[in-house]
XYZ file of C-alpha atoms in Angstrom:
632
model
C 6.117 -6.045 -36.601
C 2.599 -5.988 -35.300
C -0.400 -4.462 -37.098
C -0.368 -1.401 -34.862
C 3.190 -0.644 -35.109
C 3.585 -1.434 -38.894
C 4.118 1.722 -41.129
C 4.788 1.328 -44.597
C 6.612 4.613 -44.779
C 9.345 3.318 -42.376
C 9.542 -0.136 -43.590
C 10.308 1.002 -46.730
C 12.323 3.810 -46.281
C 14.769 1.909 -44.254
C 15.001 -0.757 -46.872
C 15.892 2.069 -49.040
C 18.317 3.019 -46.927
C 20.676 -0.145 -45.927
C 19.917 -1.406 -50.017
C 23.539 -2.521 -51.842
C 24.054 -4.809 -54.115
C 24.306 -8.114 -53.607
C 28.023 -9.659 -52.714
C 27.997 -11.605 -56.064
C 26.168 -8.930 -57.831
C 27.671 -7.971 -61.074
C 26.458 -4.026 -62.338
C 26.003 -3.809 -66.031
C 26.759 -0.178 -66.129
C 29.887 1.225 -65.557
C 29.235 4.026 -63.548
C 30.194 2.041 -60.310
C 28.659 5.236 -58.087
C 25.525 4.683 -59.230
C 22.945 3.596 -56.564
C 19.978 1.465 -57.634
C 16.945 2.892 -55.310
C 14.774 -0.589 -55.137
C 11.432 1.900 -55.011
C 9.425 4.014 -56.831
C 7.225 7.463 -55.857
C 3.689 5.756 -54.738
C 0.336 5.633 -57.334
C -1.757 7.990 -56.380
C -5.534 7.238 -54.823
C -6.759 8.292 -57.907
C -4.605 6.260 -59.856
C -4.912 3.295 -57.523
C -8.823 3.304 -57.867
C -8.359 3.329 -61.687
C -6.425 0.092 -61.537
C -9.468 -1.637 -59.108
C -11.953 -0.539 -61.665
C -9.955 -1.762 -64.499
C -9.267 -5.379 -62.409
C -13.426 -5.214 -61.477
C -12.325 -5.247 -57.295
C -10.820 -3.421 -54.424
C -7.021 -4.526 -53.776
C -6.324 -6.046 -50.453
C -5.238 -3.627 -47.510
C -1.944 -4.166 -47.168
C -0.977 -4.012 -51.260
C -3.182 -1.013 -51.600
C -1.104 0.643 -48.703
C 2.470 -0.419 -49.992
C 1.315 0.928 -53.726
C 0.667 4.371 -52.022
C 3.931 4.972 -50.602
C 5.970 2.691 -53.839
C 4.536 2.090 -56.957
C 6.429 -1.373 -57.400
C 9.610 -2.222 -56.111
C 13.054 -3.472 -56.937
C 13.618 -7.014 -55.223
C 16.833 -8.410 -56.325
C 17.024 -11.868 -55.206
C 19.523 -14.498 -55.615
C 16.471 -16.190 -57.260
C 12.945 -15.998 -57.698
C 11.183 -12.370 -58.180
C 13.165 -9.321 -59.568
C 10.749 -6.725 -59.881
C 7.264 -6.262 -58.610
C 5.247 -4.124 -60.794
C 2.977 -0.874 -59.862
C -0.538 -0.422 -60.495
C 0.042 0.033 -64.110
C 1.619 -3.367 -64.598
C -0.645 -5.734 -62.435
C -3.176 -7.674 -64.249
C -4.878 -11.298 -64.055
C -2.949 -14.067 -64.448
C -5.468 -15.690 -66.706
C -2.990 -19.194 -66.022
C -0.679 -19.139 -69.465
C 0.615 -22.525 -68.244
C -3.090 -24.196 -67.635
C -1.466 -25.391 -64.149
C -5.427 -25.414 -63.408
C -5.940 -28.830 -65.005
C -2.746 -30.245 -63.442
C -3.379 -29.181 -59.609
C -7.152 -30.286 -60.359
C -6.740 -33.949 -61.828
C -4.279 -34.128 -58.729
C -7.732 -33.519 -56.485
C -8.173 -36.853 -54.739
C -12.568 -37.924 -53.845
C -11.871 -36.105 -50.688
C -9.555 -32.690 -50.855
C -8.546 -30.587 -48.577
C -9.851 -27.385 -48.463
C -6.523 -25.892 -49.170
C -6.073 -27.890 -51.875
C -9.038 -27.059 -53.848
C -8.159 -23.432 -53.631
C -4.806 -23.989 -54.887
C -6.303 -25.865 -57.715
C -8.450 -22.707 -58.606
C -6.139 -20.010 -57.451
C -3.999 -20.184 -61.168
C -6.824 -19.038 -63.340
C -8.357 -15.604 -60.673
C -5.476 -14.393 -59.232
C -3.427 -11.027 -60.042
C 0.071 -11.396 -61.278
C 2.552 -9.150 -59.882
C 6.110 -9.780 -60.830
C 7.592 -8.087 -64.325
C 10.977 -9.416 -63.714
C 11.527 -13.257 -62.699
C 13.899 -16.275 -63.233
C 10.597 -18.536 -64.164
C 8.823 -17.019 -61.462
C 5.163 -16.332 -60.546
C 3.928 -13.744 -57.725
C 0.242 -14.564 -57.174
C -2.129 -12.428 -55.435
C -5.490 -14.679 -55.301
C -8.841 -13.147 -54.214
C -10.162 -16.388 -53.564
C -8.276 -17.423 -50.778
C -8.744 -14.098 -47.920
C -8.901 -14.136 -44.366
C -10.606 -11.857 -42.350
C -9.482 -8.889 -42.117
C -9.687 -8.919 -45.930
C -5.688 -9.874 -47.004
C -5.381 -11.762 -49.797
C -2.807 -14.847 -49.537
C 0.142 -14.449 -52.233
C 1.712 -16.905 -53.733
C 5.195 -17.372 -55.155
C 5.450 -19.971 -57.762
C 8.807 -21.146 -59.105
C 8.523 -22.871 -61.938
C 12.150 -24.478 -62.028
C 11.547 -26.028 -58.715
C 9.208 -28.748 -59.183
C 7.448 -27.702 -56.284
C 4.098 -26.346 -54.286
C 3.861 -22.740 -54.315
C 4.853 -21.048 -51.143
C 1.870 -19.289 -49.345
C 2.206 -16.107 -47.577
C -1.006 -14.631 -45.751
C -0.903 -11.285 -47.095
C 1.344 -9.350 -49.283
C 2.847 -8.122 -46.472
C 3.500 -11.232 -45.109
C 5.858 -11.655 -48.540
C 7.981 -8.225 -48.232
C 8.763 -8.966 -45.274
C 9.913 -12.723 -45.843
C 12.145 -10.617 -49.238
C 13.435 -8.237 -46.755
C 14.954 -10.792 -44.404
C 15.947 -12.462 -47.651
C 17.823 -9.134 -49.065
C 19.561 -8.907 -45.948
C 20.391 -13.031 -45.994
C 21.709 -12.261 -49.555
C 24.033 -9.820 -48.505
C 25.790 -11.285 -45.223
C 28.731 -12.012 -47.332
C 29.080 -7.753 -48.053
C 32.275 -6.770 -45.698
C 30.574 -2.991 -45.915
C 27.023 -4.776 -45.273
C 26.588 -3.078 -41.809
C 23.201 -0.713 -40.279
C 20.519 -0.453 -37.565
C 19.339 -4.071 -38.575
C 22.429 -6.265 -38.474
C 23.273 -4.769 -35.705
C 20.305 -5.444 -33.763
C 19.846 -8.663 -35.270
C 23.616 -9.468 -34.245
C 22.400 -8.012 -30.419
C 20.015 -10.855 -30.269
C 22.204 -13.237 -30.969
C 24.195 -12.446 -28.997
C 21.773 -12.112 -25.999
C 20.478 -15.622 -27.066
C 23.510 -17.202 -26.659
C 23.864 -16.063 -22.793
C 19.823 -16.899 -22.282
C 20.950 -20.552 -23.733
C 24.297 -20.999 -21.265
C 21.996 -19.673 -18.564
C 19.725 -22.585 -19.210
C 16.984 -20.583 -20.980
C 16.882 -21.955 -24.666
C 13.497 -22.573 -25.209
C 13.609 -17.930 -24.671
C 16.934 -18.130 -27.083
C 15.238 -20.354 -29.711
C 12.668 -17.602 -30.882
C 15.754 -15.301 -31.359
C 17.811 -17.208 -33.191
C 15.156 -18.304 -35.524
C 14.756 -14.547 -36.116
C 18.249 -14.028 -36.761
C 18.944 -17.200 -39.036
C 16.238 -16.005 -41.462
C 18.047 -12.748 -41.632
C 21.183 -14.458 -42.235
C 23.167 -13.475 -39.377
C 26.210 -15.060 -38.590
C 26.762 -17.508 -35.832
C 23.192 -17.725 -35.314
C 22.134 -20.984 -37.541
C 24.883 -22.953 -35.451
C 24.084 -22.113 -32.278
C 20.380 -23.122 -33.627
C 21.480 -26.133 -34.806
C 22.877 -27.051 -31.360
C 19.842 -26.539 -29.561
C 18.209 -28.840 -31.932
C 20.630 -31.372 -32.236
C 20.288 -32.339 -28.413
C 16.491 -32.390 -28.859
C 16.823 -34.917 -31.053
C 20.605 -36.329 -30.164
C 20.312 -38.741 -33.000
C 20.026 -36.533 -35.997
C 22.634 -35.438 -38.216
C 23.796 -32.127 -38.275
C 26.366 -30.584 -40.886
C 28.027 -27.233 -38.691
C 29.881 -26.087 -41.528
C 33.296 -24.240 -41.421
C 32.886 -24.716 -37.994
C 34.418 -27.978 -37.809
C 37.722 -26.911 -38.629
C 38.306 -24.170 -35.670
C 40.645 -25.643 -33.692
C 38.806 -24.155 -30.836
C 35.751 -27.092 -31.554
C 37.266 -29.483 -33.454
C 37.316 -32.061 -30.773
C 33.625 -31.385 -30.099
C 32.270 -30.685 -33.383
C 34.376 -33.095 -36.040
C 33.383 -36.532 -34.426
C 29.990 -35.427 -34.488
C 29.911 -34.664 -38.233
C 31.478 -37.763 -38.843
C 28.971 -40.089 -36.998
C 27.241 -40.363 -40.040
C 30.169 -41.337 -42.233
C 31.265 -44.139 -39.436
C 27.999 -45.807 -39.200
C 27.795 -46.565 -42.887
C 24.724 -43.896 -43.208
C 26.708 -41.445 -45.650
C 24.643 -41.085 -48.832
C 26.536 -38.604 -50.352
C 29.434 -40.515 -51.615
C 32.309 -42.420 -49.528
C 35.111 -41.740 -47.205
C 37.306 -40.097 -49.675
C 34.186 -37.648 -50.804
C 33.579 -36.527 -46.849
C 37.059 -36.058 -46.500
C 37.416 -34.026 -49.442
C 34.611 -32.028 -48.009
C 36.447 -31.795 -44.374
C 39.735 -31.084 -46.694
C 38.383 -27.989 -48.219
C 36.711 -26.523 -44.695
C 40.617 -26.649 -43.725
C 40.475 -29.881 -41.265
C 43.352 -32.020 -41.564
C 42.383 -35.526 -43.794
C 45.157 -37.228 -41.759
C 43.813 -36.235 -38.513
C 39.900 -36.659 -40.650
C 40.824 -40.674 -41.782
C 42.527 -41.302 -38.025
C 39.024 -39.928 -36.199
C 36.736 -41.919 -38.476
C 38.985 -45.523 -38.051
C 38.805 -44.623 -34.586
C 35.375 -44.159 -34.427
C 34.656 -47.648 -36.676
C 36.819 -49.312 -34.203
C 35.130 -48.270 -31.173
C 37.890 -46.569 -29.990
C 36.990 -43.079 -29.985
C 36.832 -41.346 -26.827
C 34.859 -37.927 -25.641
C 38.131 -36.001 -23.374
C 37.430 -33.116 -22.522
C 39.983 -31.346 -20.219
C 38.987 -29.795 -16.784
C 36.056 -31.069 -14.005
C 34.031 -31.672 -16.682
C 36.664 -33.754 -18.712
C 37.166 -35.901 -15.120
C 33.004 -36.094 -15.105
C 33.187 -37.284 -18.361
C 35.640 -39.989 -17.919
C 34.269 -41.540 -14.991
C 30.815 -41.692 -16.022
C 32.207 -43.728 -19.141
C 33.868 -45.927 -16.640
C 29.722 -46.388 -14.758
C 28.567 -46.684 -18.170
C 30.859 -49.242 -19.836
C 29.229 -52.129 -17.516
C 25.795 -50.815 -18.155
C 25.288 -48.345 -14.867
C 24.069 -45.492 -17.485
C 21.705 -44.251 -14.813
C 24.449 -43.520 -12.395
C 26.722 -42.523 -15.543
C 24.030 -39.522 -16.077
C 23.908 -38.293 -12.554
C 27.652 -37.769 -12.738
C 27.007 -35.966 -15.864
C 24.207 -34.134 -14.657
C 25.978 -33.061 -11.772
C 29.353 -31.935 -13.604
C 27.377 -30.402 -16.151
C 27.598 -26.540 -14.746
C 31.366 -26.649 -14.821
C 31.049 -27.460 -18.808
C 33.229 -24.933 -20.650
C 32.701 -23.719 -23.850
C 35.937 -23.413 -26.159
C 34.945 -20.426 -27.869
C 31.585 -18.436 -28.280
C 29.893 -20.718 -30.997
C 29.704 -23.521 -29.016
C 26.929 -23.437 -26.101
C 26.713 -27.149 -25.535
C 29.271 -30.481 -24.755
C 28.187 -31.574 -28.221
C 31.181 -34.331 -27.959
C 28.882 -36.598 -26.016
C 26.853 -37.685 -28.903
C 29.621 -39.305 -30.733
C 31.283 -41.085 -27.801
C 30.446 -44.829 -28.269
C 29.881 -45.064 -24.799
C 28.112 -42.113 -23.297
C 26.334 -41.503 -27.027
C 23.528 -43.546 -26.195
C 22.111 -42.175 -22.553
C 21.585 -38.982 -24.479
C 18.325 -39.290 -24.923
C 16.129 -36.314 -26.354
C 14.565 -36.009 -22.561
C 18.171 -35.539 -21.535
C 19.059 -33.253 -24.546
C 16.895 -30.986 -22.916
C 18.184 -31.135 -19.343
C 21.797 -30.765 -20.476
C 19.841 -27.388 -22.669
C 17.712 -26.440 -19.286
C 21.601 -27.055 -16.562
C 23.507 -23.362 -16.427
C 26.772 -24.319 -17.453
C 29.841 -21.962 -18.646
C 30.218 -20.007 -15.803
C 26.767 -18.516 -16.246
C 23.892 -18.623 -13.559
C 20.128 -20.038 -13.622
C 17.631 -22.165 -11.651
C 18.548 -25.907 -12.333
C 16.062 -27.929 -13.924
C 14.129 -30.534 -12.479
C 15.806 -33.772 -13.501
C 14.950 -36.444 -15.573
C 13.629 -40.005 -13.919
C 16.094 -42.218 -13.908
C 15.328 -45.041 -17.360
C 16.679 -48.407 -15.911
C 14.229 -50.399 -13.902
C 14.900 -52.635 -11.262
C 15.147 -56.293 -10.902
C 14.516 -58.588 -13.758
C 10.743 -58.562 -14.429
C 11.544 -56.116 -17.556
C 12.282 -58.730 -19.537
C 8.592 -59.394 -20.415
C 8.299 -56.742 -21.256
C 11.021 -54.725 -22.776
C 13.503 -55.289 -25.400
C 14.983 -54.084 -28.691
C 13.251 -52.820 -31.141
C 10.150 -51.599 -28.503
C 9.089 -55.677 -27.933
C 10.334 -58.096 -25.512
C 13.022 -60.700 -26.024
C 11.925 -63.795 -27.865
C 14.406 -65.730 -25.827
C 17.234 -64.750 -23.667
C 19.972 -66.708 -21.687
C 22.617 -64.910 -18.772
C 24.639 -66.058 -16.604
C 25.403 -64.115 -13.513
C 28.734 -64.379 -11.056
C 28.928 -63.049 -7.696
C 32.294 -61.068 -6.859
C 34.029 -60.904 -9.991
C 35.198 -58.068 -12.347
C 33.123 -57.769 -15.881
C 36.505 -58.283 -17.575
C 37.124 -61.194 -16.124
C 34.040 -62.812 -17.938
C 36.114 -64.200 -21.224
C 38.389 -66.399 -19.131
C 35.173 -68.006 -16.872
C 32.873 -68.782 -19.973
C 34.280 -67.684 -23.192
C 35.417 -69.629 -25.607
C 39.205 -70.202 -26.363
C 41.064 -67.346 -27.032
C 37.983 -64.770 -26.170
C 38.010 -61.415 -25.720
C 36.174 -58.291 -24.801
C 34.787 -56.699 -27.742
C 34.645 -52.581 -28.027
C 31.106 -51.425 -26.878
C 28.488 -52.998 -29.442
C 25.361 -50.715 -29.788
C 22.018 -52.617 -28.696
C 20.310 -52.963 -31.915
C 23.747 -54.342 -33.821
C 24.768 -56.851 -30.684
C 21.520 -58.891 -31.621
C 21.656 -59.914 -35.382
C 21.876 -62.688 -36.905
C 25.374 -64.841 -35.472
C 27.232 -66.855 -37.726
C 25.995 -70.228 -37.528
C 28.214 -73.177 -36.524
C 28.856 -74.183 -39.729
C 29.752 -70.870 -40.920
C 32.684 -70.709 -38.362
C 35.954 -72.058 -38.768
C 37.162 -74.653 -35.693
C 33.266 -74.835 -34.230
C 31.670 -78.552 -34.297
C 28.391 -78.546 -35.547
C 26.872 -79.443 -32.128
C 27.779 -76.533 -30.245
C 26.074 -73.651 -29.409
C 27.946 -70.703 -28.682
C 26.384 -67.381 -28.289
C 26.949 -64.168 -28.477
C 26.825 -61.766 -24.794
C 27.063 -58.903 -23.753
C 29.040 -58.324 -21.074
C 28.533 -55.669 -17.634
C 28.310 -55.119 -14.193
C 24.459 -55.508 -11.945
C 23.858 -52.903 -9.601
C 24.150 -55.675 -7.090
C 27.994 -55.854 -8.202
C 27.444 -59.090 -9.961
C 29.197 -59.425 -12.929
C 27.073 -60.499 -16.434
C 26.880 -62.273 -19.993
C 23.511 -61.929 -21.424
C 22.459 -63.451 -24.913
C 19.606 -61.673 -26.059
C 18.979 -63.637 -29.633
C 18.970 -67.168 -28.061
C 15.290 -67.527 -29.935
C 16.014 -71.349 -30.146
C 14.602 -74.131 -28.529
C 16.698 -75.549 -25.649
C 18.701 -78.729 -26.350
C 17.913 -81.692 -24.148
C 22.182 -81.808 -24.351
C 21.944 -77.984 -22.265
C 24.492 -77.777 -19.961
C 25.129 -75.098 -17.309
C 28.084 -72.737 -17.578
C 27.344 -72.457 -13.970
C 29.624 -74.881 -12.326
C 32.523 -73.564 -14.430
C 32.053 -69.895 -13.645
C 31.740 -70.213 -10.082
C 35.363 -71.135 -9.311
C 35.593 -68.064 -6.896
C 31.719 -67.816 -5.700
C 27.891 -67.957 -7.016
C 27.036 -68.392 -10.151
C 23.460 -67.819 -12.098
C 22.082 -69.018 -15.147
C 19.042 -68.654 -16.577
C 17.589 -69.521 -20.169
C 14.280 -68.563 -21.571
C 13.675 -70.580 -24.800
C 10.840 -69.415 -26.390
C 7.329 -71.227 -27.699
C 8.413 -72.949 -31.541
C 5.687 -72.979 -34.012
C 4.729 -76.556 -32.938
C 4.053 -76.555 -28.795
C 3.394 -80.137 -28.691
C 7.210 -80.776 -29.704
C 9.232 -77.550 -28.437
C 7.281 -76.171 -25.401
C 8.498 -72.745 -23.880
C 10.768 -73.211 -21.307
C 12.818 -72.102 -18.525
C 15.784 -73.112 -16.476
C 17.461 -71.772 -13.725
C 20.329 -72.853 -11.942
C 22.883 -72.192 -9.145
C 26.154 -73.044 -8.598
C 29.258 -72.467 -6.084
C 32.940 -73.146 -5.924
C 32.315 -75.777 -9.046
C 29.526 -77.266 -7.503
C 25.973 -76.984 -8.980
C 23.831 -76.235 -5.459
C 20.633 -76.313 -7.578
C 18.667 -76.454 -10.355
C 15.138 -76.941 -12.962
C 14.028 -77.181 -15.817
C 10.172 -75.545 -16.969
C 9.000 -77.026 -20.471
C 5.009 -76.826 -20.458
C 3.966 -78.589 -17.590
C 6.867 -80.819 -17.119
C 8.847 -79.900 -14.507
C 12.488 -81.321 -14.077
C 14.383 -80.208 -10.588
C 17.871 -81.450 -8.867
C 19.615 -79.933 -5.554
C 17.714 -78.211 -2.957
C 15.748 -75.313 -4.211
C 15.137 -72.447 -1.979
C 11.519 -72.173 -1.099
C 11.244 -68.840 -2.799
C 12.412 -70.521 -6.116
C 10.256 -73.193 -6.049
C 8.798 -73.811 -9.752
C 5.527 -75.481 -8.305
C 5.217 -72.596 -6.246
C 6.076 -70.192 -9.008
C 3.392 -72.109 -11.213
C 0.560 -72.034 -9.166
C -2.656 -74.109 -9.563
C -3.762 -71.006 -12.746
C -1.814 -68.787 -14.919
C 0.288 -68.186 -17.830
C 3.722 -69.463 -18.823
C 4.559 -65.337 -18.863
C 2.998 -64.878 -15.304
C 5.424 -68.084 -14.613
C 8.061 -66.069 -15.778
C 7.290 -62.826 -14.126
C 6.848 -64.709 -10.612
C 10.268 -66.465 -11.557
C 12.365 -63.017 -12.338
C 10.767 -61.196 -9.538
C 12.266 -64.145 -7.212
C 15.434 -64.270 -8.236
C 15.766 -60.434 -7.619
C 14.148 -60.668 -4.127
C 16.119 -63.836 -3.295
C 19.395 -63.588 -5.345
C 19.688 -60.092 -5.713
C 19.991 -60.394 -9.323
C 19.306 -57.546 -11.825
C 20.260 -56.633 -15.336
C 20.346 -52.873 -16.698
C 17.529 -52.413 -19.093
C 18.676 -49.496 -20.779
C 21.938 -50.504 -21.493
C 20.582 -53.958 -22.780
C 17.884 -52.607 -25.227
C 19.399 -49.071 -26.157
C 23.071 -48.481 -25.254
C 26.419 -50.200 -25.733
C 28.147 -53.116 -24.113
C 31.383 -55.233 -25.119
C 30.621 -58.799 -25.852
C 32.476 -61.847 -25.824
C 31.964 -64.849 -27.621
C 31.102 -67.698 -24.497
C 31.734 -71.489 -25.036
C 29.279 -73.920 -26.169
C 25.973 -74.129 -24.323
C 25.545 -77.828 -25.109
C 27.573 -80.606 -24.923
C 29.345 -83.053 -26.664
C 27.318 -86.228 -27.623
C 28.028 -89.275 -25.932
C 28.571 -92.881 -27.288
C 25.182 -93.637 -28.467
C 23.799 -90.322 -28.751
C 23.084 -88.623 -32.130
C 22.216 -85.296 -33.331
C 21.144 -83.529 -36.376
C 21.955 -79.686 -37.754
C 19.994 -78.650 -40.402
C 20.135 -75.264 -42.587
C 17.696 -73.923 -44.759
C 19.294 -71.847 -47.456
C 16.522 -69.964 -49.338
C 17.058 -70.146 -53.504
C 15.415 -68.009 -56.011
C 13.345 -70.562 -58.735
């Protein structure tokens, strides 16, 4: 309501008009046809100026023009302020509690300005309410804007909290009104002008959000929400979950409508899977899901499924087909070309039923969770999907770079790989990876998310059936753009063993093979230099090879020009500008990549390869220490 249009008159009276009791509202007197009226005839001006003279100042606008048409009013709130008095009630607060010394000695050296007049507002301000639960409605002179409104504050003292600030006193009615309507939702016989035009826009923001428009719908369902309307707090929460894809959001009853239980349940349980549930374990969120009417059988199956890995997004229809083959791009790490099949599939999305507006089911696939990214929240929010019609929006930049150079620069956690070792081979399908390199009896692991693939791996001597000289790592496993397939090891922050051997030779039974490791500077340079090897292999043969460590420079085979490491060094430069020159080669000359994206923020499956050094020989020794911290 602007200030032009607003009319106290009308306001009221049609408050007056839709007021019931509240749903839970007990009447202490029998007559059960007696209606309440919430207001009272208005003071008078005479009667109005008596109560400024008595107070010693002229009331704010906008209480001076409510006390004209009601002399106090009738609230009835679930909690907080019952009634607000008339002009015979109001009076100064003169602060019973002293909460003036305890906001004051809160006062840091350098205060805000709205802190120092909430420290001063307890002791000058008017007090309004007669009827509370511990409540204080605070009209403070000393805090005004310019147009002469006073800011009002509502103080509850059970709360343990800041007061909440309105701007005026009309500012506050209107926050109770939408709060007497919220308080009455539940009310069967709770129906007039307002819910129904409240329900309108709801309505007409749930079309403006299929059409692609939700930034227009937000406004409206904000407006809605705080008056309680159904419906509209879940289609709210939908926009917002994809704008931030890895929140948590609770949707209520909801879950249990069969019509979005495959889209909605998964999602509310991502929080119990991951291990992030703070309110109590599996059998407490299943309770919860039990008494919203969802299944706990078909609850406990979802949630091992989704622990396991094994949980998959299906929806039925083109979109379902979309769906499935962009896991199939994305489960090798193509999540760039995963999203443009889901980009493009996204306008034959249907929605199950009227509360739903958005494929929420993607955010709690293990696969496809991760390339929703808030940027892409917003495109799938911006596409036209269920049948409606709207411009498309323009699309989001695709995340993966090319090549190899990334890994300078990039990495988990925002910072670049302290060391990293991969092996690359030409021709091959990603699932075939275990039998070339892994380690007896290996398999593919369900998709890992980034950030869990690279903690800490059991140590050797932590592992049943591994000798203490081997070095085993942990990779993930996927497809290059190029088609080759991969095994990268992205927590290989050790030095490298002058017993390294290639996995090259035996992964290349069928074609080329790649590896590379990175081993990054140790604390003393002078005994574990950063270095670098690369070599190349084919049919069982190694074609090529060298070492980096400092300035030594170790090569074998015949090393394509491009390759060269004393070309790569140059006469100046850095062992990362080494790098860089290297990386950049081997993508130019090998046409060898690795997807960024799916290395540092999505999922892969790993496998656990053989041992990266070999056996000593007769003669040779070696020593494996570990450092176990104790507390003294």
């Amino acid at each position: 309501m602007s200030d032009e249009s607003f009319n106290w008159h009308t306001f009221l009276g049609r408050w007056q008009e839709e007021w019931v009791p509240r749903a839970d509202h007990e009447e202490e007197d029998d007559d059960e046809d007696k209606v309440v009226s919430p207001g009272s005839p208005g003071a008078s001006e005479a009667e109005i100026a008596a109560a400024e003279k008595r107070l010693g100042l002229r009331l704010p606008p906008s209480y001076r023009q409510f006390l004209a048409v009601s002399d106090g009013w009738h609230v009835d709130q679930t909690a907080g302020v019952y009634q607000l008095g008339g002009v015979a009630d109001i009076d100064w607060s003169r602060d019973p509690y002293d909460l003036t010394a305890l906001y004051t000695e809160n006062l840091d050296d350098d205060p805000r300005e709205e802190d120092v007049l909430l420290a001063g507002m307890w002791a000058r301000s008017l007090r309004l309410e007669t009827d509370s639960d511990m409540t204080l409605a605070l009209l403070d002179p000393g805090d005004r804007d310019d147009d002469g409104e006073w800011a009002l504050y509502i103080y509850k003292g059970w709360s343990g909290e800041l007061p909440d600030r309105y701007p005026s006193f009309r500012a506050l009615m209107e926050a109770m009104y939408r709060s007497f309507h919220a308080d009455r939702v539940e009310r069967p016989d709770f129906d007039n002008a307002t819910t129904r035009a409240q329900d309108a826009r709801v309505e007409t923001a749930r079309l403006l959000a299929l059409r692609g428009r939700y930034e227009d719908a937000v406004p409206l369902l904000e407006e809605a929400s705080s008056f309680g309307r159904p419906h509209s707090y879940w289609l709210l929460s939908q926009i917002r979950h994809l704008q931030a894809p890895r929140s948590a959001q609770d949707y209520g009853f909801l879950v249990a409508d069969p019509r979005y239980l495959a889209e909605l349940l998964p999602v509310h349980a991502l929080e119990v899977a991951s291990g992030a549930w703070r309110l109590g374990g599996d059998d407490h969120w299943l309770g919860m899901m039990a008494a919203r009417g969802v299944d706990r059988e078909a609850a406990e199956d979802l949630l091992h499924t989704m622990r396991e890995g094994t949980h998959r997004y299906a929806p039925p229809g083109e979109w379902g087909r979309a769906v499935a083959e962009a896991r199939e791009s994305a489960r090798w790490g193509a999540t760039d070309a995963a999203w443009r099949v889901l980009r493009k599939a996204l306008v034959h999305w249907e929605a199950p039923g009227p509360q739903l507006i958005a494929p929420l089911g993607l955010l709690a696939d293990p696969i496809l969770a991760s390339l929703i990214t808030p940027e892409r929240g917003r495109e799938i929010l911006a596409t036209p999907r269920a049948g409606e019609q709207g411009p498309l929006p323009e699309p989001v930049p695709d995340l993966d770079p090319p090549g190899l150079a990334w890994l300078t620069t990039d990495g988990p956690y925002g910072r670049p790989f302290d060391g990293y070792r991969c092996i690359w081979v030409e021709g091959v399908d990603p699932s075939t990876m275990p039998a070339l390199i892994g380690e007896e009896g290996a398999e593919l692991s369900t998709p890992v998310e980034a950030h869990k693939a690279y903690r800490r791996m059991r140590q050797n001597h932590e592992r049943d059936g591994v000798e203490l000289w081997e070095d085993r790592a942990e990779a993930a496993v996927g497809r290059t753009a190029e088609g080759w397939a991969f095994a990268f090891d992205g927590q290989s922050g050790r030095s490298m063993n002058p017993r390294f051997e290639s996995l090259a030779p035996t992964a290349s039974a069928s074609g080329r093979a790649v590896v590379v490791w990175r081993a990054p500077l140790s604390r003393s340079e002078d005994s574990h230099p950063a270095a670098f090897h690369l070599s190349v292999a084919d049919r069982g043969q190694e074609l090529c090879a060298f070492t980096v460590r400092g300035a030594d420079i170790q090569v074998s085979g015949s090393i394509p020009d491009a390759l060269r490491p004393a070309r790569l060094l140059g006469a100046q430069g850095t062992q990362l500008d080494f790098e860089t020159r290297v990386l950049e080669a081997m993508h130019s000359e090998l046409g060898l990549s690795l997807p960024c994206f799916a290395l540092t923020r999505g999922s892969l499956p790993m496998c656990t390869t053989r041992s990266w050094t070999r056996a000593p020989r007769e003669g040779e020794g070696f020593a494996y220490l570990s450092f176990r911290r104790s507390r003294s």
